[in-house]
Each structure stands twice: as C-alpha cells, then as structure tokens.
Amino acid sequence: ACRALVDELEWEISQVDPRKTIQMGSFRINPDGSQSVVEVPYARSEAHLTELLERICEKMKEYGEKVDPGTQRKSYVRIFSQDGTKMDLSGVKVDGDVAASLKFACESIAEEYEDELLELLSHETDNVKDRLCSKRTDLCDHALHIPHDEL
C-alpha cells in the first residue's frame, strides 16, 4: 500500500506543468515597503502535495492484488494503466474488498506519515519508495530484497 501510494503521488507530481508556480511566504508588507514573497514550483509545493494527499487514496480503486506463486507474497498492481497502454492482468485478483482494504491502508499511511511524505516529495529525491516505505517506516522492509517494477 505504501509503495502504491508513493507511485501515485509521483505520477501526479510528474503531470504538473513544470513552469507552474505558486507564491509562498509572508504577504505582510515590511517597513521598507517590500514583501517577503517568493515563487516556487507548484508541483512540489506543500499546498499541492497536501491537496494530493487528501485525494490520492481514491486511486486505490484502480489496483488489484497479485500473489507471487513462489513466495505467496501479495502485492498490489494497477488494473488500469495511467497512459492507456494494455495491462497484463494474469493472476490479478480484482474485487471491492481488496480495493477497500488498500484504500484504508493508504489513508492510514498518508495520515500517519504525512510529514515524512511532504518532506521527501517536496524535494526531488531518488527512491522515495525505499526511503519512506522501507527505511523510515519498516512498512515494506521485505521490499528492499525484491526487484522493483515501475508502473
């Protein structure tokens, strides 16, 4: 669930026009008549990331559960591609209970680790999934030992 959450957040961030900015800072006027306002890229701004966290878990409806035949370990995979390409859904279980439990887990993670998510995603850092889901939280400690497939 943690890895799916980070994948969805990173996808949404990548879809924002990189030229779009937002004004941050104090809107008070200083004694000299100036303002302490700066423009920052919108995609990784706290305002945008907070907005994403409030609605991102709805995307968990687009996931199914896949069980590795060798290890019996469950993972979650998209059942609808983000770019319209055909998906291989062999061995993927799609049902409302899976989506509901994944959405609940997503919401719990987003709420409990909101500060960490905002910190990691506000800067363009590599391996946010590993850093958040395995190193900072131990939610996916097994994931450090398995290859990662991209969405």
Tab-separated table of C-alpha atoms in Angstrom:
chain	number	residue	atom	x	y	z
A	1	ALA	CA	0.000	0.000	0.000
A	2	CYS	CA	2.845	2.365	0.837
A	3	ARG	CA	4.576	1.735	-2.474
A	4	ALA	CA	1.324	2.203	-4.434
A	5	LEU	CA	0.715	5.474	-2.574
A	6	VAL	CA	4.179	6.815	-3.447
A	7	ASP	CA	3.823	5.683	-7.089
A	8	GLU	CA	0.539	7.557	-7.400
A	9	LEU	CA	1.930	10.699	-5.764
A	10	GLU	CA	4.991	10.702	-8.017
A	11	TRP	CA	2.786	10.205	-11.109
A	12	GLU	CA	0.546	13.139	-10.122
A	13	ILE	CA	3.574	15.372	-9.474
A	14	SER	CA	5.026	14.474	-12.879
A	15	GLN	CA	1.788	15.552	-14.589
A	16	VAL	CA	2.009	19.163	-13.388
A	17	ASP	CA	3.396	21.724	-15.812
A	18	PRO	CA	6.935	22.420	-14.541
A	19	ARG	CA	6.517	26.121	-15.366
A	20	LYS	CA	3.556	26.475	-12.994
A	21	THR	CA	4.496	28.315	-9.783
A	22	ILE	CA	2.839	29.373	-6.552
A	23	GLN	CA	3.649	32.334	-4.339
A	24	MET	CA	4.915	31.391	-0.900
A	25	GLY	CA	5.990	33.429	2.082
A	26	SER	CA	4.534	36.284	4.056
A	27	PHE	CA	2.105	38.625	2.421
A	28	ARG	CA	2.818	41.286	5.054
A	29	ILE	CA	4.439	44.469	3.924
A	30	ASN	CA	7.839	45.106	5.510
A	31	PRO	CA	8.711	48.562	6.938
A	32	ASP	CA	10.657	49.325	3.757
A	33	GLY	CA	7.562	48.600	1.642
A	34	SER	CA	8.753	45.243	0.276
A	35	GLN	CA	7.143	41.844	0.682
A	36	SER	CA	8.810	38.533	1.533
A	37	VAL	CA	7.104	36.560	-1.209
A	38	VAL	CA	8.868	34.013	-3.393
A	39	GLU	CA	7.596	31.927	-6.277
A	40	VAL	CA	8.242	28.198	-6.031
A	41	PRO	CA	7.407	25.373	-8.440
A	42	TYR	CA	3.801	24.310	-7.833
A	43	ALA	CA	4.297	20.559	-8.425
A	44	ARG	CA	6.338	20.006	-5.255
A	45	SER	CA	4.861	22.810	-3.170
A	46	GLU	CA	3.393	21.987	0.227
A	47	ALA	CA	-0.010	23.273	-0.928
A	48	HIS	CA	-0.089	20.931	-3.931
A	49	LEU	CA	1.258	17.931	-2.020
A	50	THR	CA	-1.254	18.427	0.798
A	51	GLU	CA	-4.070	18.610	-1.748
A	52	LEU	CA	-2.803	15.404	-3.393
A	53	LEU	CA	-2.638	13.569	-0.057
A	54	GLU	CA	-6.289	14.399	0.596
A	55	ARG	CA	-7.494	12.699	-2.595
A	56	ILE	CA	-4.784	10.272	-3.736
A	57	CYS	CA	-6.156	7.214	-1.932
A	58	GLU	CA	-9.195	7.244	-4.248
A	59	LYS	CA	-6.791	5.909	-6.896
A	60	MET	CA	-6.525	2.637	-4.960
A	61	LYS	CA	-9.749	1.572	-6.713
A	62	GLU	CA	-7.550	1.125	-9.784
A	63	TYR	CA	-5.494	-1.639	-8.150
A	64	GLY	CA	-5.798	-5.382	-7.843
A	65	GLU	CA	-3.975	-7.959	-5.758
A	66	LYS	CA	-1.366	-10.269	-7.226
A	67	VAL	CA	0.097	-13.241	-5.346
A	68	ASP	CA	3.595	-14.413	-6.207
A	69	PRO	CA	3.266	-18.154	-6.935
A	70	GLY	CA	6.694	-18.908	-5.472
A	71	THR	CA	6.705	-16.874	-2.262
A	72	GLN	CA	2.929	-16.405	-1.804
A	73	ARG	CA	3.703	-12.744	-1.101
A	74	LYS	CA	0.901	-10.366	-2.034
A	75	SER	CA	1.485	-7.180	-3.959
A	76	TYR	CA	-0.776	-4.563	-5.455
A	77	VAL	CA	-0.735	-3.752	-9.150
A	78	ARG	CA	-2.625	-1.263	-11.263
A	79	ILE	CA	-5.503	-2.733	-13.248
A	80	PHE	CA	-5.818	0.407	-15.386
A	81	SER	CA	-2.717	1.989	-16.873
A	82	GLN	CA	-2.139	5.680	-16.398
A	83	ASP	CA	-1.167	6.224	-20.024
A	84	GLY	CA	-3.703	3.953	-21.748
A	85	THR	CA	-1.395	1.030	-22.568
A	86	LYS	CA	-2.731	-2.509	-22.274
A	87	MET	CA	-2.111	-4.194	-18.915
A	88	ASP	CA	-1.234	-7.840	-18.240
A	89	LEU	CA	-3.750	-8.843	-15.586
A	90	SER	CA	-2.990	-12.562	-15.451
A	91	GLY	CA	-3.117	-13.723	-11.844
A	92	VAL	CA	-4.526	-10.436	-10.576
A	93	LYS	CA	-7.480	-10.563	-8.190
A	94	VAL	CA	-9.830	-7.633	-8.640
A	95	ASP	CA	-12.605	-7.133	-6.121
A	96	GLY	CA	-14.146	-4.494	-3.908
A	97	ASP	CA	-12.709	-5.915	-0.680
A	98	VAL	CA	-9.140	-5.664	-1.995
A	99	ALA	CA	-9.711	-2.090	-3.179
A	100	ALA	CA	-11.408	-1.095	0.101
A	101	SER	CA	-8.657	-2.537	2.295
A	102	LEU	CA	-5.952	-0.975	0.103
A	103	LYS	CA	-7.716	2.408	0.253
A	104	PHE	CA	-7.965	2.144	4.053
A	105	ALA	CA	-4.257	1.245	4.321
A	106	CYS	CA	-3.387	4.134	2.000
A	107	GLU	CA	-5.370	6.613	4.101
A	108	SER	CA	-3.747	5.342	7.298
A	109	ILE	CA	-0.246	5.689	5.836
A	110	ALA	CA	-0.983	9.133	4.350
A	111	GLU	CA	-2.267	10.365	7.709
A	112	GLU	CA	0.372	8.804	9.932
A	113	TYR	CA	3.358	9.669	7.721
A	114	GLU	CA	2.142	12.957	6.226
A	115	ASP	CA	5.169	14.930	7.448
A	116	GLU	CA	7.627	12.384	6.039
A	117	LEU	CA	5.785	12.282	2.703
A	118	LEU	CA	5.778	16.069	2.443
A	119	GLU	CA	9.460	16.243	3.341
A	120	LEU	CA	10.559	13.585	0.836
A	121	LEU	CA	8.305	14.677	-2.028
A	122	SER	CA	8.929	18.419	-1.687
A	123	HIS	CA	12.476	17.817	-2.931
A	124	GLU	CA	13.271	15.754	-5.989
A	125	THR	CA	14.784	12.784	-4.208
A	126	ASP	CA	15.542	9.366	-5.610
A	127	ASN	CA	13.970	6.180	-4.306
A	128	VAL	CA	11.196	7.811	-2.271
A	129	LYS	CA	9.503	4.398	-2.099
A	130	ASP	CA	12.503	2.755	-0.442
A	131	ARG	CA	13.259	5.737	1.755
A	132	LEU	CA	9.718	6.044	3.102
A	133	CYS	CA	8.289	2.543	2.901
A	134	SER	CA	11.359	0.580	3.978
A	135	LYS	CA	13.950	2.748	5.689
A	136	ARG	CA	11.861	5.293	7.616
A	137	THR	CA	8.801	3.206	8.440
A	138	ASP	CA	9.587	-0.510	8.013
A	139	LEU	CA	6.186	-0.865	6.316
A	140	CYS	CA	7.840	-2.741	3.440
A	141	ASP	CA	11.133	-3.993	4.833
A	142	HIS	CA	10.913	-7.078	2.602
A	143	ALA	CA	10.809	-4.812	-0.452
A	144	LEU	CA	14.487	-3.954	-0.174
A	145	HIS	CA	15.238	-7.515	-1.204
A	146	ILE	CA	12.997	-7.800	-4.267
A	147	PRO	CA	13.299	-6.133	-7.673
A	148	HIS	CA	11.012	-3.160	-8.272
A	149	ASP	CA	8.817	-2.869	-11.305
A	150	GLU	CA	7.709	0.522	-12.484
A	151	LEU	CA	4.105	1.426	-13.109
